[in-house]
PDB file of C-alpha atoms and ligand atoms in Angstrom:
ATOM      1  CA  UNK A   1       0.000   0.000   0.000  1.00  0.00           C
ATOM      2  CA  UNK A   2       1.281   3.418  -0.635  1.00  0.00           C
ATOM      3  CA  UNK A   3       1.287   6.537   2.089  1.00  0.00           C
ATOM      4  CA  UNK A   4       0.820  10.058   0.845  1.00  0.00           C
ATOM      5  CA  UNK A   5       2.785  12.266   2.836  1.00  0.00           C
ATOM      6  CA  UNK A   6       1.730  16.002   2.557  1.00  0.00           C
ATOM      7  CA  UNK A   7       5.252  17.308   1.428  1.00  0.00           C
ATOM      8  CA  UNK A   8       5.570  21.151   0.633  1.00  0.00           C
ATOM      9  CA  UNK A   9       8.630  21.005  -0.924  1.00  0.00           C
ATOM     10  CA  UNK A  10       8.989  22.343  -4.695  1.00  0.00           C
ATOM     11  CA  UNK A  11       9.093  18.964  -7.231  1.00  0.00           C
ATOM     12  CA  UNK A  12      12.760  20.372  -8.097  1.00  0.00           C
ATOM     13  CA  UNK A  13      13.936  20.839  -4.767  1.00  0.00           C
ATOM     14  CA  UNK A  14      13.014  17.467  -3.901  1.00  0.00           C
ATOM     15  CA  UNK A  15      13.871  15.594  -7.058  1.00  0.00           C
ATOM     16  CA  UNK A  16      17.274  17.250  -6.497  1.00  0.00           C
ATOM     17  CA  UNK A  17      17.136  16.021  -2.667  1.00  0.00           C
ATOM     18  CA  UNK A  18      17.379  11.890  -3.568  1.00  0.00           C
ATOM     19  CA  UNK A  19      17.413  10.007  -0.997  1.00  0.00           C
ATOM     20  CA  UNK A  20      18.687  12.450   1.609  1.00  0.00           C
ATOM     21  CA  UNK A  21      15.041  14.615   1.252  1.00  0.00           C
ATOM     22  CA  UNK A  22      13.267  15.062   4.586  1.00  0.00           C
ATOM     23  CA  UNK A  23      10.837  12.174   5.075  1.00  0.00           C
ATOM     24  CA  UNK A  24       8.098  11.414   7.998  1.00  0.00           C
ATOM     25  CA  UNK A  25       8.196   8.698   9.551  1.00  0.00           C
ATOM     26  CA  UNK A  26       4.478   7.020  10.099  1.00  0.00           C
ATOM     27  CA  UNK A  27       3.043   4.884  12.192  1.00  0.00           C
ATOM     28  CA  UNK A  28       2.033   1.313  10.113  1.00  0.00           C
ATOM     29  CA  UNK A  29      -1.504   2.014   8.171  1.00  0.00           C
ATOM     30  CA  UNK A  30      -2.732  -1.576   8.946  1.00  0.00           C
ATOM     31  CA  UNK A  31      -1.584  -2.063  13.151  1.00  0.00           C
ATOM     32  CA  UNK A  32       0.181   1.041  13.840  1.00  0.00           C
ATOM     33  CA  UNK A  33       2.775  -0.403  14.491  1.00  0.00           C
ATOM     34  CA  UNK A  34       6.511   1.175  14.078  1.00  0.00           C
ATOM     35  CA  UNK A  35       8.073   1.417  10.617  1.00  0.00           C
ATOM     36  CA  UNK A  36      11.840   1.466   9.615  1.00  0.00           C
ATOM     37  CA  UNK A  37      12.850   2.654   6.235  1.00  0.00           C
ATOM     38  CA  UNK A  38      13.200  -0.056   3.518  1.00  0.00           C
ATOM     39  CA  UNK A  39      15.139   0.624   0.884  1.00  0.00           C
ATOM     40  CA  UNK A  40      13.169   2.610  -2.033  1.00  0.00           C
ATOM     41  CA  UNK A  41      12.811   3.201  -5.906  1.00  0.00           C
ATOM     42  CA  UNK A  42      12.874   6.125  -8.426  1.00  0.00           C
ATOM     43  CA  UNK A  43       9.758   6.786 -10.361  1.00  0.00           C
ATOM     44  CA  UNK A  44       9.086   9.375 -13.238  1.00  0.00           C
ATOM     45  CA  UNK A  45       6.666  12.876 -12.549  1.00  0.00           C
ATOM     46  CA  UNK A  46       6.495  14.719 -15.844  1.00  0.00           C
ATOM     47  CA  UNK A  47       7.177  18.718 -14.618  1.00  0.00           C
ATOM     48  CA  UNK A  48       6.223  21.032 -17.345  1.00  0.00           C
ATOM     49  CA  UNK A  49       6.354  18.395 -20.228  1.00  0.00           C
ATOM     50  CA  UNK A  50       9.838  17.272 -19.075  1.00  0.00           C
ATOM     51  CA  UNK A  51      10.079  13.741 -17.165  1.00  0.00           C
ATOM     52  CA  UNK A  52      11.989  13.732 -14.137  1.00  0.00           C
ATOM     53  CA  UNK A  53      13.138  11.006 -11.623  1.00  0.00           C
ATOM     54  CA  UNK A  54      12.272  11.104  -7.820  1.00  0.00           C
ATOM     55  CA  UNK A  55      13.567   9.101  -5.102  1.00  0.00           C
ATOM     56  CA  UNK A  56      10.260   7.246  -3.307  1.00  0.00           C
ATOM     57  CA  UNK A  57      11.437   5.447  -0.124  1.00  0.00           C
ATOM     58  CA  UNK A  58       9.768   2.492   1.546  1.00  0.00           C
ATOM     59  CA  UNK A  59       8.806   1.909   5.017  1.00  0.00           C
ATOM     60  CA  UNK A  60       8.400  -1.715   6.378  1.00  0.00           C
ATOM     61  CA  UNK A  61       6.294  -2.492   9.686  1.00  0.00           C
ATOM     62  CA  UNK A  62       8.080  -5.242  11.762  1.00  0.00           C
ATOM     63  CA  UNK A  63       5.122  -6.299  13.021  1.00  0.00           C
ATOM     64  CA  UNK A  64       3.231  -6.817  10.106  1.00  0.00           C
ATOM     65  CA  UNK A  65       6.567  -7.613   7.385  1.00  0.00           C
ATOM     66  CA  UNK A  66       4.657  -5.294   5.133  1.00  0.00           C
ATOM     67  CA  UNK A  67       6.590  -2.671   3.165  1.00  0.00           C
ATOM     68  CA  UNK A  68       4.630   0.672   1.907  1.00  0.00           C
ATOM     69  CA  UNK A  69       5.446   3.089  -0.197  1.00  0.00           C
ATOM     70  CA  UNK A  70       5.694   6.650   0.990  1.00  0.00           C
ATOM     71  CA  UNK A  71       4.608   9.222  -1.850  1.00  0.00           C
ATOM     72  CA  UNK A  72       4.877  12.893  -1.983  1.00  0.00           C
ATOM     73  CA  UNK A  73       1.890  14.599  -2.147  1.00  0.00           C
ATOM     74  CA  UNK A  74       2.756  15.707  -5.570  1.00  0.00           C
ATOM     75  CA  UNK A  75       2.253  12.865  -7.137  1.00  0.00           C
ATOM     76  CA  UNK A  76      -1.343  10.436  -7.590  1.00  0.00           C
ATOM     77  CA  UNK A  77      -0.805   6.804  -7.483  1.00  0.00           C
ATOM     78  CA  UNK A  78      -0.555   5.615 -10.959  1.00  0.00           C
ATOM     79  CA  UNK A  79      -0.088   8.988 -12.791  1.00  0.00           C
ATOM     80  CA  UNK A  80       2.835  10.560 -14.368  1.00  0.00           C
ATOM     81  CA  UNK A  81       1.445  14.089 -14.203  1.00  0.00           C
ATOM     82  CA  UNK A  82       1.619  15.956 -10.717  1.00  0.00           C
ATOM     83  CA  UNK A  83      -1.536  16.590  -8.626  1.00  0.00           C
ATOM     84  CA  UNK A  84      -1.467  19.668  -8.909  1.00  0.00           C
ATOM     85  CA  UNK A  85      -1.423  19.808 -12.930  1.00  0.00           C
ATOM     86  CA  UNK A  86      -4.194  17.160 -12.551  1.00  0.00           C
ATOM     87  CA  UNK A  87      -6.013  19.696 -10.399  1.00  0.00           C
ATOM     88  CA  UNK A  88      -6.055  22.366 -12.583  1.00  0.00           C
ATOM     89  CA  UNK A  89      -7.457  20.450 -15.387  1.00  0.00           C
ATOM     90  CA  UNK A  90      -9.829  18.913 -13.161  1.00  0.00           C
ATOM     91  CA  UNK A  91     -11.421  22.170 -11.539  1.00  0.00           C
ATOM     92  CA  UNK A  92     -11.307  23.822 -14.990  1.00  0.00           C
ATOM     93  CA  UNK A  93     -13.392  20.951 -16.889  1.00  0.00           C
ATOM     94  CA  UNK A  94     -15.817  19.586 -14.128  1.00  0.00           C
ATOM     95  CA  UNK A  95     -16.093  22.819 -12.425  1.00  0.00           C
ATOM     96  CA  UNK A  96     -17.043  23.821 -16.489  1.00  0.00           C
ATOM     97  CA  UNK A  97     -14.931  26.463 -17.205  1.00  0.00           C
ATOM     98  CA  UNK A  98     -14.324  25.101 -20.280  1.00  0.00           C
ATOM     99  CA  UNK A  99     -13.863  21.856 -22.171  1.00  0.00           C
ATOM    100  CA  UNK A 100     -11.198  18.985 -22.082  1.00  0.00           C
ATOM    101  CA  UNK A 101      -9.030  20.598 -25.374  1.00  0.00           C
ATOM    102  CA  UNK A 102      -8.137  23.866 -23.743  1.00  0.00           C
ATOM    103  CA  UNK A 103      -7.763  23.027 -20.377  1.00  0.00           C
ATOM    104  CA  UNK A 104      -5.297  19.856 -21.781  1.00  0.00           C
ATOM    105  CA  UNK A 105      -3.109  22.722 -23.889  1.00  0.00           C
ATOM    106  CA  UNK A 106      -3.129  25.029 -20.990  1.00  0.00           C
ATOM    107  CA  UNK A 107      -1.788  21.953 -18.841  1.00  0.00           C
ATOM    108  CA  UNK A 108       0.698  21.132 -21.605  1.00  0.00           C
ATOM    109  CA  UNK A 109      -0.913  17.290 -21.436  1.00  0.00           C
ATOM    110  CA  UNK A 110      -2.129  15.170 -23.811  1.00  0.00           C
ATOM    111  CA  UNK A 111      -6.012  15.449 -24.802  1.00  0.00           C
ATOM    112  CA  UNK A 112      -6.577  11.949 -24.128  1.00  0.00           C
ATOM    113  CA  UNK A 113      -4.746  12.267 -20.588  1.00  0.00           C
ATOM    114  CA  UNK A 114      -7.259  14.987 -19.534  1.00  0.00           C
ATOM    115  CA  UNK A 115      -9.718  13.322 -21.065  1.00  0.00           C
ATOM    116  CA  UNK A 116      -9.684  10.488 -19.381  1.00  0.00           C
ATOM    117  CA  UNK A 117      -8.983  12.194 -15.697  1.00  0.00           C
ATOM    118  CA  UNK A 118     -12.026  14.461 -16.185  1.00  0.00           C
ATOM    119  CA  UNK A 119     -14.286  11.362 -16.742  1.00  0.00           C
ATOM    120  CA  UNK A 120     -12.745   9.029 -13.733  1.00  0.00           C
ATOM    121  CA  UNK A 121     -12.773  12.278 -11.792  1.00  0.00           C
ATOM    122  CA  UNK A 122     -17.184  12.842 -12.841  1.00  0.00           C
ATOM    123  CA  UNK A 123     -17.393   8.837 -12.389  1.00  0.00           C
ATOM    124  CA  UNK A 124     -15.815   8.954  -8.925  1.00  0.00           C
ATOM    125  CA  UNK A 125     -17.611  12.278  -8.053  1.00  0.00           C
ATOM    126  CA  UNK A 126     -20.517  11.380  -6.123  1.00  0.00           C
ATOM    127  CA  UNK A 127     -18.311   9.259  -3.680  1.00  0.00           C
ATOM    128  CA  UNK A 128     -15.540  11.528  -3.376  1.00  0.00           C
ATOM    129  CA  UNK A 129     -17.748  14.682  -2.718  1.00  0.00           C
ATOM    130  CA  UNK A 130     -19.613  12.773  -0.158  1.00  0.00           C
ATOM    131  CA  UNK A 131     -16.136  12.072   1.683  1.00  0.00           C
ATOM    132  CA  UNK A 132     -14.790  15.269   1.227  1.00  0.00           C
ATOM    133  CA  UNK A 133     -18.135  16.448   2.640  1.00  0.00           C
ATOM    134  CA  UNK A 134     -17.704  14.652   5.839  1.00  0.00           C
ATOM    135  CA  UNK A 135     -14.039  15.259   6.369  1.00  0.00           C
ATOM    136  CA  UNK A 136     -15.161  19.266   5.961  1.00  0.00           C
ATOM    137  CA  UNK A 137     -17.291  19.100   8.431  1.00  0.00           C
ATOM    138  CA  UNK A 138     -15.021  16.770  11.262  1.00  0.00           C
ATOM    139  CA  UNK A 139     -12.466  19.698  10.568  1.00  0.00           C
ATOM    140  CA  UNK A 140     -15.251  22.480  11.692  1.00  0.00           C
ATOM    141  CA  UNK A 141     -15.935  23.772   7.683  1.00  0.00           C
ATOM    142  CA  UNK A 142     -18.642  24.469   6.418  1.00  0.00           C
ATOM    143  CA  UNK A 143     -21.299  22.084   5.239  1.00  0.00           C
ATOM    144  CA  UNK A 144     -21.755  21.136   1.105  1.00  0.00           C
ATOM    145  CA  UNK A 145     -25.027  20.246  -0.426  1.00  0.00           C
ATOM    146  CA  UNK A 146     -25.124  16.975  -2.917  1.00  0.00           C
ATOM    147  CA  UNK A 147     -25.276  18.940  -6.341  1.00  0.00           C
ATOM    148  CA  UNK A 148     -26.938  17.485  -9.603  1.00  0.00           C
ATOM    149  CA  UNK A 149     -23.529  17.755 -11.383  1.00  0.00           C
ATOM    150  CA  UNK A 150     -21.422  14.956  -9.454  1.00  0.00           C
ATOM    151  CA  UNK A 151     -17.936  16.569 -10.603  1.00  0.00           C
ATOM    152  CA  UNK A 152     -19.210  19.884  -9.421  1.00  0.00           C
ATOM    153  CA  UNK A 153     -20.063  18.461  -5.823  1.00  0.00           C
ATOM    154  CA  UNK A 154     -16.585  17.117  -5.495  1.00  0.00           C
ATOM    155  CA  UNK A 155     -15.044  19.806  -6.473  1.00  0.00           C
ATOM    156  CA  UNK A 156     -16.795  21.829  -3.660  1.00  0.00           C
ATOM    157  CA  UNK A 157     -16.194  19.126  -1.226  1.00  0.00           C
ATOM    158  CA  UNK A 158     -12.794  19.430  -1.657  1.00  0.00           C
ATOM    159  CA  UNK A 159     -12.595  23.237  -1.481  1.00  0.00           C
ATOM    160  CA  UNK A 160     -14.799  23.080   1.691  1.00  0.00           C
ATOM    161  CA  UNK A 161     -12.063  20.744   3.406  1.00  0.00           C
ATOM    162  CA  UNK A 162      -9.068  22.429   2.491  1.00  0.00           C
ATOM    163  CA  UNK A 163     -10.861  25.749   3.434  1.00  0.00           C
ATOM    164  CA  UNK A 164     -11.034  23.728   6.729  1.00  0.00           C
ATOM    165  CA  UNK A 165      -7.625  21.947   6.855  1.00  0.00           C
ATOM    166  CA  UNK A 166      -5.778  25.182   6.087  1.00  0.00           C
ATOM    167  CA  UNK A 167      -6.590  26.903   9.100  1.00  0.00           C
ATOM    168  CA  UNK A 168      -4.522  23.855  10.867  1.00  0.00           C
ATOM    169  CA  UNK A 169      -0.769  24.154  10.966  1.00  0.00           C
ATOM    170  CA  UNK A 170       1.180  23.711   7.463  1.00  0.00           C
ATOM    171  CA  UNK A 171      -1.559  22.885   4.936  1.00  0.00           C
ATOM    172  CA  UNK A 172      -1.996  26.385   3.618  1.00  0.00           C
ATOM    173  CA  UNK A 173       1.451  26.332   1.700  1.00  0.00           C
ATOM    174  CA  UNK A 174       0.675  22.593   0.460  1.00  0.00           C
ATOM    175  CA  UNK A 175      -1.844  23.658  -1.647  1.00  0.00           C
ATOM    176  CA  UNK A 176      -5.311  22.021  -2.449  1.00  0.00           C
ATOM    177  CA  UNK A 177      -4.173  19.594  -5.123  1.00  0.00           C
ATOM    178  CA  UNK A 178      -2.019  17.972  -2.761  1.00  0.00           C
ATOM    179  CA  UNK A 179      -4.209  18.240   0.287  1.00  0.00           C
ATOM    180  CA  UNK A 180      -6.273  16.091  -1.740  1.00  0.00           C
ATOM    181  CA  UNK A 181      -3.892  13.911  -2.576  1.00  0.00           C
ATOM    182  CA  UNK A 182      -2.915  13.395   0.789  1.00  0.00           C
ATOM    183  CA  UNK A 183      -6.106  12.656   2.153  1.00  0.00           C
ATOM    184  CA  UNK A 184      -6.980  10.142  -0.463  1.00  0.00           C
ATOM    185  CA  UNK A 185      -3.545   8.149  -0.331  1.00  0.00           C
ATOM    186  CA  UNK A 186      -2.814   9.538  -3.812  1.00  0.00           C
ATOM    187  CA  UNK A 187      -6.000   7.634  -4.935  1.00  0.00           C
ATOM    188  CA  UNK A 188      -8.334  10.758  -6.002  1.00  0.00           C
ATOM    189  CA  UNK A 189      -8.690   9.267  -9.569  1.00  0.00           C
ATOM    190  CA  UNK A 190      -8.113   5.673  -9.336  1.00  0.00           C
ATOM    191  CA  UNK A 191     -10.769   2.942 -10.818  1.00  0.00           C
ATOM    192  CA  UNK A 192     -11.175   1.624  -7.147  1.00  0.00           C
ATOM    193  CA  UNK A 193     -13.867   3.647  -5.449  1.00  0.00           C
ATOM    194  CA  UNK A 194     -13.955   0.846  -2.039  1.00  0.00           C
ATOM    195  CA  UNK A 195     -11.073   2.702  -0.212  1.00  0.00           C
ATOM    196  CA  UNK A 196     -11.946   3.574   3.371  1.00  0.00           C
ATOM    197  CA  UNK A 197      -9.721   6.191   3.477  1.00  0.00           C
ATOM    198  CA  UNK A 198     -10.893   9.552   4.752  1.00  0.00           C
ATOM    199  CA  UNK A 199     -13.284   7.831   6.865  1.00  0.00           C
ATOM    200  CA  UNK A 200     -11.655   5.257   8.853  1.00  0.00           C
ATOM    201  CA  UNK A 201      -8.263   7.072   7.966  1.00  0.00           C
ATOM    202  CA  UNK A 202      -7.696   9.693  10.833  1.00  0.00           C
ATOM    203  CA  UNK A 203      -4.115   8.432  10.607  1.00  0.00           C
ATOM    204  CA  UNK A 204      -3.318   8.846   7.060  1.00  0.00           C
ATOM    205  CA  UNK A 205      -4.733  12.431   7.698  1.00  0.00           C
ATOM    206  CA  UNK A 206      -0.828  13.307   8.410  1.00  0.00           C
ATOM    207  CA  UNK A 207       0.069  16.964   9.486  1.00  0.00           C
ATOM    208  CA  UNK A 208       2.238  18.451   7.199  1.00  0.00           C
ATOM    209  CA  UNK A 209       5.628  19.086   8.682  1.00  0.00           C
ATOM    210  CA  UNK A 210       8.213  21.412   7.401  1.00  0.00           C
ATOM    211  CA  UNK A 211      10.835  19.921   6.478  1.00  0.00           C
ATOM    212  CA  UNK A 212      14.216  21.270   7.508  1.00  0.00           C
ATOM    213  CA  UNK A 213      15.748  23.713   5.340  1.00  0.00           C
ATOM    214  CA  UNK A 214      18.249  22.376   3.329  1.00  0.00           C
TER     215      UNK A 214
HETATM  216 ZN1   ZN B   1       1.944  -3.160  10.779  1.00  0.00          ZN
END
């Protein structure tokens, strides 16, 4: 299983980092138990149409003799593309700004990328605005409404819980895209819609810490 850590850092600055970036150090997802680091691998994120490798280091639970991944926030499980790129294509198209061609040119992405995150992102709507809807209001936001338009309602539900989550310590400067990355264990557009995260995950709901300056 992978862990989304909320890390601030620029993609450069970290990319640059390797191995010797600031990492947390959580608590086992499955028996919170106490993790070591394991070893890791490198794995592409395309910045700005340019691929670029990033150090991703595993953490293994003695208890459990499970090893998990542990994935800046800037990245979605599965994607090339960072969150935040994903975002922005995401809120421009379901939030209908405008259609999948220009917001795919604006991102620099192909049209059959955006494409085919705008429609896992309306099929997975109704369940991810419903989750984002509850974790707004267990952080003290404000209430959102079910809307006709499923994308629309999830993209409220997230604004509504970042709204929330930024007045906590450190989310503000990790930005939305990533918040929700975090929160959903990099899994915002994945074809598996049975994850319990959000819900039963208080403990993947990691606070952001700063990591030292380098
Ligand atoms: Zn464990």
């Amino acid at each position: 299983m992978a862990i989304v850590w909320p890390c601030p850092l620029p993609v450069d600055a970290y990319a640059a980092a390797g191995r010797q970036a600031w990492f947390p150090r959580p608590d086992c997802p499955s028996c919170a138990g106490r993790m070591v680091f394991w070893s890791g691998y490198r794995r592409h994120v395309r910045v700005a149409g340019r691929c670029r490798k990033i150090f991703v280091p595993r953490l293994r639970c003695g208890r459990c003799r499970v090893t998990h991944a542990l994935l800046p926030a800037f990245v979605l499980a599965w994607r090339l593309d960072l969150a935040e790129v994903i975002g922005a294509v995401l809120a421009e198209v379901a939030g209908g700004a405008c259609g999948v061609r220009p917001a795919a040119a604006r991102a620099g992405v192909p049209y059959t990328t955006a494409r085919g995150w705008a429609r896992r992102f309306e099929a997975r709507g109704p369940g991810l605005g419903v989750a984002f809807a509850a974790l707004a209001v267990d952080l003290g936001g404000d209430a959102v409404r079910p809307a006709a338009d499923a994308g629309r309602f999830a993209l409220a539900a997230i604004a509504a819980a970042y709204d929330a989550a930024a007045g906590l310590p450190g989310w503000l400067a990790v930005g939305a895209w990533r918040f929700a990355s975090s929160v959903s264990g990099g899994r915002l557009i994945t074809a598996n819609i049975t994850s319990p995260w959000l819900i039963t995950g208080r403990r993947r709901f990691m606070p952001p810490v700063p990591p030292l300056p380098a």
